[in-house]
């Protein structure tokens, strides 16, 4: 978490360690307004994940329709199966837009204020409830994308929907579902689901846009000089402070989310030798866990980071991800 803060505010030197209490953090009055805005969105995150877990697709109905192009019953059955699924996919997509919108305010609160110098290193520690919400967004994002990758029916269903609706439009058929998913919406959804990790792509885009805006404002309103915070040279072990094993997995998922997000936002990526994130130690933490619990996280690092296969990536890092 601290490393992301450093990227966004350009404070890439000297950052102390501190404990973020993911289990017990509660919003202060200072955090309350933004916390409420983000919480309103996060309240729906579990139902989104549940809907994605329960998404079975219409593969058999589509297969039957394709194999029997002249059988109206098969065509009707496939269409009636796909339409409610497309509404679900629209709900997932519109949730990503809501998440992107609240992320802007959350990042602003956690990183920078125009009226003062960049926030001191204790800001993230002081605003633990907001930091926890950012972690929850990353946690949700990786879970959503992992479920999406495992379900090829999603793209298959949506492709069938687009082919069918285009054909029926040519035949001048009036389709009520176009009131829900018109051509413009379908185009945007298609781009979203074409991504292997669509939620992480959404977060990366939102964070990159935020970084660019911060840089523009830093150019217009240069922050006042600020003394660097004291450095804690040790790497502290916090796992003993958590009461639940689920919290540890939550923290590992957040760690991976930060690494991927950093790699997409930073121009040189996260894997270079001078990276402010200790990639080697992060990978060793994952490697020390039971494989069935972290394989999805390791695959996320293998296949969704932007700079892993750059020439600047050390060979020992590549070996750890083999």
GROMACS .gro file of C-alpha atoms in nm:
model
  322
    1UNK     CA    1   0.000   0.000   0.000
    2UNK     CA    2   0.277   0.242   0.091
    3UNK     CA    3   0.451   0.175  -0.237
    4UNK     CA    4   0.147   0.280  -0.436
    5UNK     CA    5   0.133   0.601  -0.234
    6UNK     CA    6   0.495   0.670  -0.321
    7UNK     CA    7   0.429   0.629  -0.692
    8UNK     CA    8   0.129   0.859  -0.694
    9UNK     CA    9   0.298   1.137  -0.496
   10UNK     CA   10   0.652   1.085  -0.632
   11UNK     CA   11   0.780   1.027  -0.281
   12UNK     CA   12   0.980   0.723  -0.387
   13UNK     CA   13   1.245   0.742  -0.118
   14UNK     CA   14   1.236   0.661   0.251
   15UNK     CA   15   0.905   0.517   0.353
   16UNK     CA   16   0.844   0.380   0.703
   17UNK     CA   17   0.667   0.059   0.794
   18UNK     CA   18   0.343   0.065   0.986
   19UNK     CA   19   0.057  -0.170   1.066
   20UNK     CA   20  -0.271  -0.144   0.877
   21UNK     CA   21  -0.542  -0.308   1.084
   22UNK     CA   22  -0.753  -0.465   0.811
   23UNK     CA   23  -0.971  -0.644   1.064
   24UNK     CA   24  -1.073  -0.356   1.290
   25UNK     CA   25  -1.022  -0.023   1.109
   26UNK     CA   26  -1.319   0.214   1.146
   27UNK     CA   27  -1.367   0.550   0.969
   28UNK     CA   28  -1.288   0.870   1.153
   29UNK     CA   29  -1.489   1.188   1.098
   30UNK     CA   30  -1.218   1.302   0.859
   31UNK     CA   31  -1.268   0.991   0.647
   32UNK     CA   32  -1.644   0.958   0.682
   33UNK     CA   33  -1.767   1.133   0.365
   34UNK     CA   34  -1.543   0.948   0.121
   35UNK     CA   35  -1.578   0.625   0.319
   36UNK     CA   36  -1.957   0.640   0.284
   37UNK     CA   37  -1.931   0.694  -0.093
   38UNK     CA   38  -1.699   0.397  -0.138
   39UNK     CA   39  -1.895   0.179   0.105
   40UNK     CA   40  -2.214   0.235  -0.096
   41UNK     CA   41  -2.041   0.066  -0.391
   42UNK     CA   42  -1.858  -0.201  -0.194
   43UNK     CA   43  -2.186  -0.314  -0.037
   44UNK     CA   44  -2.276  -0.462  -0.377
   45UNK     CA   45  -1.940  -0.630  -0.438
   46UNK     CA   46  -2.031  -0.959  -0.270
   47UNK     CA   47  -2.351  -0.995  -0.472
   48UNK     CA   48  -2.149  -0.928  -0.789
   49UNK     CA   49  -1.903  -1.204  -0.695
   50UNK     CA   50  -2.188  -1.438  -0.607
   51UNK     CA   51  -2.354  -1.369  -0.941
   52UNK     CA   52  -2.030  -1.445  -1.120
   53UNK     CA   53  -1.972  -1.765  -0.921
   54UNK     CA   54  -2.322  -1.883  -1.012
   55UNK     CA   55  -2.288  -1.789  -1.378
   56UNK     CA   56  -2.337  -2.116  -1.568
   57UNK     CA   57  -2.367  -1.985  -1.922
   58UNK     CA   58  -2.573  -2.115  -2.213
   59UNK     CA   59  -2.307  -2.320  -2.390
   60UNK     CA   60  -2.529  -2.620  -2.459
   61UNK     CA   61  -2.821  -2.414  -2.586
   62UNK     CA   62  -2.590  -2.215  -2.814
   63UNK     CA   63  -2.427  -2.532  -2.944
   64UNK     CA   64  -2.767  -2.682  -3.025
   65UNK     CA   65  -2.875  -2.363  -3.202
   66UNK     CA   66  -2.559  -2.354  -3.414
   67UNK     CA   67  -2.590  -2.722  -3.504
   68UNK     CA   68  -2.957  -2.681  -3.597
   69UNK     CA   69  -2.976  -2.345  -3.775
   70UNK     CA   70  -3.319  -2.415  -3.926
   71UNK     CA   71  -3.482  -2.538  -3.607
   72UNK     CA   72  -3.676  -2.247  -3.460
   73UNK     CA   73  -3.717  -2.414  -3.120
   74UNK     CA   74  -3.342  -2.445  -3.075
   75UNK     CA   75  -3.292  -2.083  -3.182
   76UNK     CA   76  -3.561  -1.963  -2.944
   77UNK     CA   77  -3.425  -2.170  -2.655
   78UNK     CA   78  -3.073  -2.035  -2.704
   79UNK     CA   79  -3.192  -1.676  -2.731
   80UNK     CA   80  -3.414  -1.701  -2.424
   81UNK     CA   81  -3.123  -1.850  -2.229
   82UNK     CA   82  -2.871  -1.588  -2.338
   83UNK     CA   83  -3.077  -1.271  -2.285
   84UNK     CA   84  -3.098  -1.286  -1.901
   85UNK     CA   85  -2.728  -1.373  -1.893
   86UNK     CA   86  -2.648  -1.062  -2.094
   87UNK     CA   87  -2.840  -0.854  -1.838
   88UNK     CA   88  -2.619  -1.008  -1.569
   89UNK     CA   89  -2.309  -0.923  -1.769
   90UNK     CA   90  -2.432  -0.568  -1.804
   91UNK     CA   91  -2.472  -0.547  -1.426
   92UNK     CA   92  -2.114  -0.665  -1.377
   93UNK     CA   93  -1.992  -0.407  -1.627
   94UNK     CA   94  -2.188  -0.116  -1.478
   95UNK     CA   95  -2.050  -0.209  -1.136
   96UNK     CA   96  -1.698  -0.164  -1.277
   97UNK     CA   97  -1.795   0.190  -1.381
   98UNK     CA   98  -1.922   0.268  -1.031
   99UNK     CA   99  -1.600   0.130  -0.884
  100UNK     CA  100  -1.391   0.342  -1.118
  101UNK     CA  101  -1.582   0.656  -1.020
  102UNK     CA  102  -1.537   0.619  -0.643
  103UNK     CA  103  -1.173   0.516  -0.683
  104UNK     CA  104  -1.083   0.867  -0.795
  105UNK     CA  105  -1.199   1.025  -0.470
  106UNK     CA  106  -1.044   0.749  -0.264
  107UNK     CA  107  -0.703   0.787  -0.426
  108UNK     CA  108  -0.721   1.162  -0.381
  109UNK     CA  109  -0.786   1.127  -0.008
  110UNK     CA  110  -0.506   0.875   0.034
  111UNK     CA  111  -0.239   1.057  -0.160
  112UNK     CA  112  -0.255   1.426  -0.222
  113UNK     CA  113  -0.410   1.760  -0.134
  114UNK     CA  114  -0.367   2.065  -0.354
  115UNK     CA  115  -0.378   2.307  -0.064
  116UNK     CA  116  -0.092   2.147   0.123
  117UNK     CA  117   0.225   1.955   0.053
  118UNK     CA  118   0.188   1.587  -0.032
  119UNK     CA  119   0.050   1.411   0.269
  120UNK     CA  120   0.299   1.298   0.530
  121UNK     CA  121   0.399   0.935   0.553
  122UNK     CA  122   0.156   0.886   0.840
  123UNK     CA  123  -0.145   0.972   0.622
  124UNK     CA  124  -0.211   0.612   0.526
  125UNK     CA  125  -0.176   0.510   0.889
  126UNK     CA  126  -0.414   0.788   1.000
  127UNK     CA  127  -0.671   0.700   0.734
  128UNK     CA  128  -0.679   0.327   0.796
  129UNK     CA  129  -1.047   0.284   0.712
  130UNK     CA  130  -0.991   0.435   0.365
  131UNK     CA  131  -0.677   0.228   0.321
  132UNK     CA  132  -0.881  -0.079   0.410
  133UNK     CA  133  -1.139   0.015   0.146
  134UNK     CA  134  -0.869   0.046  -0.117
  135UNK     CA  135  -0.748  -0.299  -0.012
  136UNK     CA  136  -1.105  -0.432  -0.039
  137UNK     CA  137  -1.129  -0.295  -0.393
  138UNK     CA  138  -0.809  -0.476  -0.490
  139UNK     CA  139  -0.929  -0.792  -0.316
  140UNK     CA  140  -1.260  -0.780  -0.505
  141UNK     CA  141  -1.082  -0.703  -0.832
  142UNK     CA  142  -0.857  -1.008  -0.823
  143UNK     CA  143  -1.142  -1.235  -0.714
  144UNK     CA  144  -1.366  -1.107  -0.993
  145UNK     CA  145  -1.098  -1.148  -1.258
  146UNK     CA  146  -1.001  -1.493  -1.136
  147UNK     CA  147  -1.363  -1.606  -1.163
  148UNK     CA  148  -1.398  -1.445  -1.505
  149UNK     CA  149  -1.086  -1.619  -1.640
  150UNK     CA  150  -1.223  -1.954  -1.527
  151UNK     CA  151  -1.552  -1.906  -1.711
  152UNK     CA  152  -1.514  -1.905  -2.091
  153UNK     CA  153  -1.893  -1.916  -2.123
  154UNK     CA  154  -1.903  -1.542  -2.055
  155UNK     CA  155  -1.739  -1.441  -2.382
  156UNK     CA  156  -1.910  -1.723  -2.569
  157UNK     CA  157  -2.254  -1.608  -2.450
  158UNK     CA  158  -2.189  -1.245  -2.529
  159UNK     CA  159  -2.048  -1.321  -2.873
  160UNK     CA  160  -2.358  -1.523  -2.955
  161UNK     CA  161  -2.577  -1.238  -2.832
  162UNK     CA  162  -2.401  -0.985  -3.056
  163UNK     CA  163  -2.413  -1.210  -3.362
  164UNK     CA  164  -2.780  -1.287  -3.312
  165UNK     CA  165  -2.892  -0.933  -3.242
  166UNK     CA  166  -2.705  -0.807  -3.549
  167UNK     CA  167  -2.872  -1.070  -3.767
  168UNK     CA  168  -3.216  -0.994  -3.624
  169UNK     CA  169  -3.162  -0.623  -3.669
  170UNK     CA  170  -3.094  -0.684  -4.036
  171UNK     CA  171  -3.425  -0.873  -4.048
  172UNK     CA  172  -3.597  -0.567  -3.893
  173UNK     CA  173  -3.699  -0.757  -3.581
  174UNK     CA  174  -3.796  -0.550  -3.278
  175UNK     CA  175  -3.592  -0.674  -2.982
  176UNK     CA  176  -3.690  -0.552  -2.637
  177UNK     CA  177  -3.352  -0.638  -2.491
  178UNK     CA  178  -3.200  -0.351  -2.690
  179UNK     CA  179  -3.368  -0.122  -2.438
  180UNK     CA  180  -3.132  -0.278  -2.183
  181UNK     CA  181  -2.823  -0.344  -2.392
  182UNK     CA  182  -2.816  -0.124  -2.700
  183UNK     CA  183  -2.542  -0.125  -2.960
  184UNK     CA  184  -2.329   0.135  -2.782
  185UNK     CA  185  -2.350  -0.050  -2.451
  186UNK     CA  186  -2.273  -0.379  -2.626
  187UNK     CA  187  -1.960  -0.231  -2.782
  188UNK     CA  188  -1.831  -0.112  -2.444
  189UNK     CA  189  -1.914  -0.441  -2.277
  190UNK     CA  190  -1.738  -0.628  -2.555
  191UNK     CA  191  -1.418  -0.433  -2.494
  192UNK     CA  192  -1.450  -0.494  -2.120
  193UNK     CA  193  -1.495  -0.871  -2.143
  194UNK     CA  194  -1.228  -0.908  -2.410
  195UNK     CA  195  -0.971  -0.827  -2.140
  196UNK     CA  196  -0.832  -1.129  -1.952
  197UNK     CA  197  -0.859  -0.928  -1.627
  198UNK     CA  198  -1.125  -0.664  -1.697
  199UNK     CA  199  -1.158  -0.528  -1.342
  200UNK     CA  200  -0.784  -0.483  -1.304
  201UNK     CA  201  -0.780  -0.310  -1.641
  202UNK     CA  202  -1.049  -0.074  -1.511
  203UNK     CA  203  -0.850   0.001  -1.195
  204UNK     CA  204  -0.529   0.049  -1.392
  205UNK     CA  205  -0.695   0.295  -1.626
  206UNK     CA  206  -0.852   0.489  -1.340
  207UNK     CA  207  -0.525   0.501  -1.146
  208UNK     CA  208  -0.324   0.603  -1.451
  209UNK     CA  209  -0.569   0.884  -1.522
  210UNK     CA  210  -0.541   0.994  -1.161
  211UNK     CA  211  -0.161   0.991  -1.176
  212UNK     CA  212  -0.163   1.200  -1.494
  213UNK     CA  213  -0.397   1.453  -1.333
  214UNK     CA  214  -0.178   1.472  -1.022
  215UNK     CA  215   0.127   1.533  -1.238
  216UNK     CA  216  -0.054   1.809  -1.425
  217UNK     CA  217  -0.158   1.975  -1.100
  218UNK     CA  218   0.191   1.936  -0.953
  219UNK     CA  219   0.317   2.126  -1.256
  220UNK     CA  220   0.062   2.404  -1.204
  221UNK     CA  221   0.071   2.408  -0.823
  222UNK     CA  222   0.411   2.279  -0.706
  223UNK     CA  223   0.382   2.141  -0.351
  224UNK     CA  224   0.575   2.302  -0.070
  225UNK     CA  225   0.891   2.131   0.044
  226UNK     CA  226   0.838   1.873   0.312
  227UNK     CA  227   1.086   1.695   0.533
  228UNK     CA  228   1.114   1.325   0.462
  229UNK     CA  229   0.977   1.098   0.732
  230UNK     CA  230   1.211   0.882   0.939
  231UNK     CA  231   1.304   0.547   0.787
  232UNK     CA  232   1.233   0.214   0.945
  233UNK     CA  233   1.501  -0.009   0.793
  234UNK     CA  234   1.353  -0.339   0.912
  235UNK     CA  235   1.087  -0.555   0.750
  236UNK     CA  236   0.827  -0.612   1.025
  237UNK     CA  237   0.620  -0.928   1.057
  238UNK     CA  238   0.252  -0.847   1.114
  239UNK     CA  239   0.079  -1.180   1.054
  240UNK     CA  240   0.068  -1.262   1.425
  241UNK     CA  241  -0.158  -0.959   1.482
  242UNK     CA  242  -0.436  -1.102   1.265
  243UNK     CA  243  -0.686  -1.340   1.419
  244UNK     CA  244  -0.810  -1.499   1.098
  245UNK     CA  245  -0.636  -1.701   0.828
  246UNK     CA  246  -0.876  -1.538   0.582
  247UNK     CA  247  -0.718  -1.202   0.665
  248UNK     CA  248  -0.377  -1.337   0.569
  249UNK     CA  249  -0.509  -1.452   0.232
  250UNK     CA  250  -0.681  -1.115   0.197
  251UNK     CA  251  -0.346  -0.942   0.257
  252UNK     CA  252  -0.167  -1.160   0.002
  253UNK     CA  253  -0.435  -1.085  -0.257
  254UNK     CA  254  -0.403  -0.713  -0.185
  255UNK     CA  255  -0.024  -0.741  -0.214
  256UNK     CA  256  -0.057  -0.902  -0.556
  257UNK     CA  257  -0.314  -0.642  -0.660
  258UNK     CA  258  -0.080  -0.358  -0.565
  259UNK     CA  259   0.206  -0.521  -0.759
  260UNK     CA  260  -0.006  -0.557  -1.074
  261UNK     CA  261  -0.147  -0.207  -1.043
  262UNK     CA  262   0.199  -0.058  -0.985
  263UNK     CA  263   0.332  -0.247  -1.288
  264UNK     CA  264   0.059  -0.103  -1.511
  265UNK     CA  265   0.089   0.253  -1.382
  266UNK     CA  266   0.464   0.300  -1.341
  267UNK     CA  267   0.640   0.368  -1.675
  268UNK     CA  268   0.923   0.124  -1.595
  269UNK     CA  269   0.708  -0.134  -1.422
  270UNK     CA  270   0.751  -0.314  -1.094
  271UNK     CA  271   1.018  -0.571  -1.180
  272UNK     CA  272   1.321  -0.349  -1.242
  273UNK     CA  273   1.611  -0.378  -0.996
  274UNK     CA  274   1.548  -0.027  -0.864
  275UNK     CA  275   1.179  -0.101  -0.792
  276UNK     CA  276   1.052   0.036  -0.463
  277UNK     CA  277   0.850  -0.284  -0.411
  278UNK     CA  278   1.048  -0.582  -0.287
  279UNK     CA  279   0.928  -0.826  -0.551
  280UNK     CA  280   1.159  -1.108  -0.451
  281UNK     CA  281   1.034  -1.114  -0.092
  282UNK     CA  282   0.673  -1.081  -0.209
  283UNK     CA  283   0.710  -1.383  -0.437
  284UNK     CA  284   0.876  -1.586  -0.164
  285UNK     CA  285   0.582  -1.513   0.067
  286UNK     CA  286   0.346  -1.653  -0.198
  287UNK     CA  287   0.569  -1.950  -0.272
  288UNK     CA  288   0.570  -2.045   0.096
  289UNK     CA  289   0.190  -2.086   0.099
  290UNK     CA  290  -0.007  -2.399   0.000
  291UNK     CA  291  -0.018  -2.409  -0.379
  292UNK     CA  292  -0.396  -2.444  -0.399
  293UNK     CA  293  -0.441  -2.115  -0.213
  294UNK     CA  294  -0.204  -1.898  -0.415
  295UNK     CA  295  -0.183  -2.050  -0.763
  296UNK     CA  296  -0.441  -1.804  -0.891
  297UNK     CA  297  -0.240  -1.514  -0.749
  298UNK     CA  298   0.083  -1.642  -0.904
  299UNK     CA  299  -0.095  -1.682  -1.238
  300UNK     CA  300  -0.221  -1.325  -1.210
  301UNK     CA  301   0.141  -1.209  -1.176
  302UNK     CA  302   0.254  -1.437  -1.460
  303UNK     CA  303  -0.010  -1.340  -1.712
  304UNK     CA  304  -0.155  -0.998  -1.628
  305UNK     CA  305   0.146  -0.786  -1.537
  306UNK     CA  306   0.271  -0.556  -1.809
  307UNK     CA  307   0.649  -0.564  -1.770
  308UNK     CA  308   0.734  -0.915  -1.649
  309UNK     CA  309   0.887  -1.020  -1.981
  310UNK     CA  310   1.083  -0.699  -2.030
  311UNK     CA  311   1.459  -0.735  -2.067
  312UNK     CA  312   1.502  -0.534  -1.748
  313UNK     CA  313   1.337  -0.805  -1.536
  314UNK     CA  314   1.603  -0.993  -1.334
  315UNK     CA  315   1.632  -1.364  -1.418
  316UNK     CA  316   1.586  -1.468  -1.056
  317UNK     CA  317   1.244  -1.304  -1.058
  318UNK     CA  318   1.147  -1.492  -1.374
  319UNK     CA  319   1.264  -1.817  -1.217
  320UNK     CA  320   1.049  -1.759  -0.910
  321UNK     CA  321   0.744  -1.724  -1.134
  322UNK     CA  322   0.812  -2.033  -1.343
   0.00000   0.00000   0.00000
